[in-house]
Amino acid sequence: MLATRRLLLVSLPVAALVAACVSETVFPGDMTIGTFDFHAQANWARTDCKADGGDFNRLVDGGFDFSGTFSRDSTDAGVWFTIEGFSRKATFDAPAQRYTTVHRAAAQLVSCGEGCEGAQLDETMSVVVLSDSQDRAIASRCGNMPDGGMPDGSVPGPTANGYDAERACGELRVTFLPGKSAQCKCTVSCTAVYGLEGKRRFNGGQ
C-alpha cells in the first residue's frame, strides 16, 4: 500500500503538498458539493505504461485511495476540486453531471536520471456525481452505470439537509511526458488510466 500511496503523490501533483498542516479547510465558492472517498483501480485495457519495472511497477496491486471535495460558486460559476487543503480549478457540465479537473506538474521519476529537466505528468480527472436516488438505482456500484445515459432518479442539487450528492463515478488519466534535456533517460511517453469510484463522506458536515 505504501507503493500505491507514493504513486498517488506522483499522479495527483497537488497532493505532494500533504506535508503542510491544514487544521480546517475552507472550500472555495459558496456551495460545497461534497467530500468523496475515492478508490482508483488501474484499467489495463487502456493503460500503456509498463507495469513490470521502473517507476510504473507501482501500478501492480489493488489500486490506491484518496479523498477530495468539489465546490462551486453560484455567482460566477467557478468550480474547484480540493485535496489535502489545496484547491485546483475544475469545470462542471450540468447536463452530464460531470466534474473535470486538469493539472500538469513537473515529474520527478527515478528512471529519468539525475539532472533530467522537463519531465511532466499531465493529469485529467473526470467524474459524474450522482444523487442519492440515482445511487440507489445503480445499487451503489459505478459498474452498474447505464451506457450512454444517467440512472433514474433526481438530479443532484441543494436541499434543506445539504447538497444531494452520494457517489462519483469516472476515471483518472495520468500521461507521462518525457524530459527534454540531454541527461534524461526517460524518453517514451505513456498513459495510465484508472477507474474511479467515490463515496460521499458525511462526517464533519460534508
Short mmCIF file of C-alpha atoms in Angstrom, two decimals:
data_model
loop_
_atom_site.label_atom_id
_atom_site.label_comp_id
_atom_site.label_asym_id
_atom_site.label_seq_id
_atom_site.Cartn_x
_atom_site.Cartn_y
_atom_site.Cartn_z
CA MET A 1 0.00 0.00 0.00
CA LEU A 2 2.92 2.36 0.60
CA ALA A 3 3.86 1.96 -3.05
CA THR A 4 0.41 2.95 -4.18
CA ARG A 5 0.39 6.00 -1.95
CA ARG A 6 3.68 7.07 -3.50
CA LEU A 7 2.07 6.69 -6.90
CA LEU A 8 -0.80 8.85 -5.71
CA LEU A 9 1.60 11.61 -4.77
CA VAL A 10 3.02 11.43 -8.28
CA SER A 11 -0.25 11.14 -10.16
CA LEU A 12 -2.02 13.86 -8.15
CA PRO A 13 0.70 16.55 -8.07
CA VAL A 14 -1.21 18.89 -5.78
CA ALA A 15 -1.27 16.14 -3.16
CA ALA A 16 2.51 16.27 -2.98
CA LEU A 17 1.93 19.14 -0.57
CA VAL A 18 0.35 16.89 2.05
CA ALA A 19 3.17 17.62 4.47
CA ALA A 20 1.62 21.03 5.12
CA CYS A 21 -0.51 21.29 8.22
CA VAL A 22 -4.12 22.15 7.46
CA SER A 23 -6.24 22.42 10.60
CA GLU A 24 -9.51 23.45 8.94
CA THR A 25 -10.26 23.66 5.25
CA VAL A 26 -12.40 26.45 3.82
CA PHE A 27 -13.56 25.39 0.36
CA PRO A 28 -13.72 27.95 -2.47
CA GLY A 29 -17.10 29.21 -3.63
CA ASP A 30 -20.40 29.34 -1.78
CA MET A 31 -21.63 25.78 -2.37
CA THR A 32 -19.90 22.59 -1.19
CA ILE A 33 -20.98 19.64 -3.32
CA GLY A 34 -19.38 17.09 -1.03
CA THR A 35 -16.24 15.30 0.09
CA PHE A 36 -15.70 11.94 -1.59
CA ASP A 37 -13.50 8.99 -0.61
CA PHE A 38 -12.17 7.66 -3.92
CA HIS A 39 -10.73 4.30 -4.89
CA ALA A 40 -8.64 4.25 -8.08
CA GLN A 41 -8.11 0.95 -9.92
CA ALA A 42 -5.84 0.58 -12.96
CA ASN A 43 -7.68 -0.08 -16.23
CA TRP A 44 -5.16 -2.30 -18.02
CA ALA A 45 -7.06 -2.34 -21.30
CA ARG A 46 -6.49 1.41 -21.62
CA THR A 47 -3.07 1.70 -19.93
CA ASP A 48 0.13 1.61 -21.99
CA CYS A 49 2.62 2.27 -19.17
CA LYS A 50 4.57 -0.92 -18.49
CA ALA A 51 3.96 -2.36 -15.06
CA ASP A 52 6.91 -4.77 -14.98
CA GLY A 53 9.59 -2.39 -13.80
CA GLY A 54 10.77 1.18 -13.35
CA ASP A 55 8.58 3.86 -11.88
CA PHE A 56 5.34 2.33 -13.09
CA ASN A 57 5.70 -1.05 -11.36
CA ARG A 58 3.64 0.66 -8.64
CA LEU A 59 0.60 0.03 -10.80
CA VAL A 60 0.51 -3.69 -10.00
CA ASP A 61 -1.60 -4.01 -6.87
CA GLY A 62 -5.06 -3.27 -5.55
CA GLY A 63 -5.10 0.36 -6.60
CA PHE A 64 -4.98 3.34 -4.26
CA ASP A 65 -7.30 5.59 -2.25
CA PHE A 66 -7.60 9.35 -1.84
CA SER A 67 -10.19 11.93 -0.79
CA GLY A 68 -11.25 15.24 -2.30
CA THR A 69 -14.00 17.85 -2.24
CA PHE A 70 -15.91 19.50 -5.07
CA SER A 71 -17.23 23.02 -4.57
CA ARG A 72 -18.83 25.69 -6.76
CA ASP A 73 -19.68 29.38 -6.78
CA SER A 74 -23.28 30.10 -7.71
CA THR A 75 -22.44 33.69 -8.70
CA ASP A 76 -19.57 33.35 -11.16
CA ALA A 77 -19.87 29.61 -11.99
CA GLY A 78 -16.44 28.87 -10.53
CA VAL A 79 -15.70 25.18 -9.83
CA TRP A 80 -12.93 23.64 -7.71
CA PHE A 81 -11.58 20.29 -6.55
CA THR A 82 -9.78 20.44 -3.20
CA ILE A 83 -7.43 17.71 -1.99
CA GLU A 84 -5.48 17.85 1.27
CA GLY A 85 -6.40 21.50 1.70
CA PHE A 86 -5.19 22.66 -1.73
CA SER A 87 -7.69 23.69 -4.40
CA ARG A 88 -7.41 23.44 -8.17
CA LYS A 89 -9.76 24.82 -10.82
CA ALA A 90 -12.30 22.43 -12.34
CA THR A 91 -15.23 22.55 -14.76
CA PHE A 92 -18.83 21.40 -14.37
CA ASP A 93 -21.06 20.12 -17.18
CA ALA A 94 -24.55 20.38 -15.67
CA PRO A 95 -26.50 18.21 -18.19
CA ALA A 96 -23.94 15.41 -17.81
CA GLN A 97 -23.50 15.98 -14.03
CA ARG A 98 -19.75 15.80 -14.78
CA TYR A 99 -16.86 17.45 -12.94
CA THR A 100 -13.46 17.61 -14.67
CA THR A 101 -10.11 18.86 -13.43
CA VAL A 102 -6.88 19.05 -15.44
CA HIS A 103 -3.46 19.54 -13.90
CA ARG A 104 0.12 19.43 -15.18
CA ALA A 105 3.18 19.32 -12.94
CA ALA A 106 6.86 18.52 -13.07
CA ALA A 107 7.61 14.81 -12.74
CA GLN A 108 10.39 13.53 -10.52
CA LEU A 109 10.84 9.92 -11.56
CA VAL A 110 13.88 7.80 -10.71
CA SER A 111 14.11 6.36 -14.22
CA CYS A 112 14.74 9.83 -15.69
CA GLY A 113 18.15 10.02 -14.02
CA GLU A 114 19.89 12.88 -12.24
CA GLY A 115 19.91 16.23 -13.98
CA CYS A 116 16.87 15.45 -16.12
CA GLU A 117 14.73 18.51 -16.78
CA GLY A 118 11.34 18.96 -18.40
CA ALA A 119 9.64 15.65 -17.48
CA GLN A 120 5.98 16.23 -16.62
CA LEU A 121 2.80 14.47 -15.59
CA ASP A 122 -0.42 15.59 -17.29
CA GLU A 123 -3.44 14.52 -15.26
CA THR A 124 -7.15 14.60 -16.09
CA MET A 125 -9.76 13.55 -13.55
CA SER A 126 -13.37 13.33 -14.73
CA VAL A 127 -16.31 12.04 -12.69
CA VAL A 128 -20.10 12.03 -12.83
CA VAL A 129 -21.70 12.91 -9.49
CA LEU A 130 -24.92 11.05 -8.63
CA SER A 131 -27.75 11.92 -6.24
CA ASP A 132 -28.90 9.55 -3.51
CA SER A 133 -31.78 8.24 -5.63
CA GLN A 134 -29.52 7.77 -8.67
CA ASP A 135 -27.02 5.93 -6.48
CA ARG A 136 -29.75 3.57 -5.28
CA ALA A 137 -30.78 2.98 -8.90
CA ILE A 138 -27.31 1.54 -9.63
CA ALA A 139 -27.20 -0.41 -6.34
CA SER A 140 -24.35 1.84 -5.14
CA ARG A 141 -21.91 0.46 -7.72
CA CYS A 142 -20.36 2.52 -10.51
CA GLY A 143 -20.08 -0.65 -12.57
CA ASN A 144 -23.86 -0.57 -12.94
CA MET A 145 -23.94 2.84 -14.63
CA PRO A 146 -26.10 2.68 -17.80
CA ASP A 147 -24.32 3.04 -21.13
CA GLY A 148 -24.72 6.46 -22.68
CA GLY A 149 -27.09 7.86 -20.09
CA MET A 150 -27.85 8.63 -16.47
CA PRO A 151 -29.53 6.32 -13.95
CA ASP A 152 -33.10 7.02 -12.91
CA GLY A 153 -33.57 9.42 -10.03
CA SER A 154 -33.47 13.08 -9.11
CA VAL A 155 -30.71 15.40 -10.31
CA PRO A 156 -28.08 16.29 -7.67
CA GLY A 157 -28.73 19.68 -6.09
CA PRO A 158 -29.01 21.68 -2.87
CA THR A 159 -31.57 20.56 -0.28
CA ALA A 160 -32.54 21.62 3.23
CA ASN A 161 -30.12 18.96 4.51
CA GLY A 162 -27.19 19.90 2.29
CA TYR A 163 -26.25 19.07 -1.28
CA ASP A 164 -27.79 15.83 -2.59
CA ALA A 165 -24.69 14.06 -3.91
CA GLU A 166 -23.93 10.47 -2.93
CA ARG A 167 -21.46 8.90 -5.37
CA ALA A 168 -18.91 9.89 -8.03
CA CYS A 169 -18.05 7.61 -10.96
CA GLY A 170 -15.39 8.23 -13.59
CA GLU A 171 -11.71 7.97 -14.38
CA LEU A 172 -8.26 9.41 -13.78
CA ARG A 173 -5.82 9.64 -16.72
CA VAL A 174 -2.15 10.31 -15.98
CA THR A 175 0.12 10.87 -19.00
CA PHE A 176 3.88 10.91 -18.50
CA LEU A 177 5.66 13.40 -20.76
CA PRO A 178 9.41 12.61 -21.07
CA GLY A 179 12.16 15.05 -20.20
CA LYS A 180 13.75 17.28 -22.82
CA SER A 181 17.31 17.73 -21.58
CA ALA A 182 20.24 15.64 -22.80
CA GLN A 183 20.65 13.98 -19.39
CA CYS A 184 17.18 12.43 -19.46
CA LYS A 185 16.96 8.64 -19.59
CA CYS A 186 13.16 8.64 -19.76
CA THR A 187 12.33 9.08 -23.43
CA VAL A 188 8.93 7.44 -24.01
CA SER A 189 5.52 8.89 -23.19
CA CYS A 190 2.85 6.65 -21.69
CA THR A 191 -0.60 6.95 -20.12
CA ALA A 192 -2.03 5.18 -17.08
CA VAL A 193 -5.82 5.08 -16.81
CA TYR A 194 -7.64 4.38 -13.56
CA GLY A 195 -11.32 3.76 -12.96
CA LEU A 196 -12.60 5.92 -10.10
CA GLU A 197 -15.39 5.27 -7.63
CA GLY A 198 -16.08 7.80 -4.89
CA LYS A 199 -18.39 7.50 -1.87
CA ARG A 200 -19.69 10.67 -0.23
CA ARG A 201 -18.33 11.26 3.25
CA PHE A 202 -20.86 12.83 5.58
CA ASN A 203 -18.88 13.30 8.78
CA GLY A 204 -17.92 16.89 9.52
CA GLY A 205 -20.96 18.12 7.65
CA GLN A 206 -19.56 17.46 4.18
#
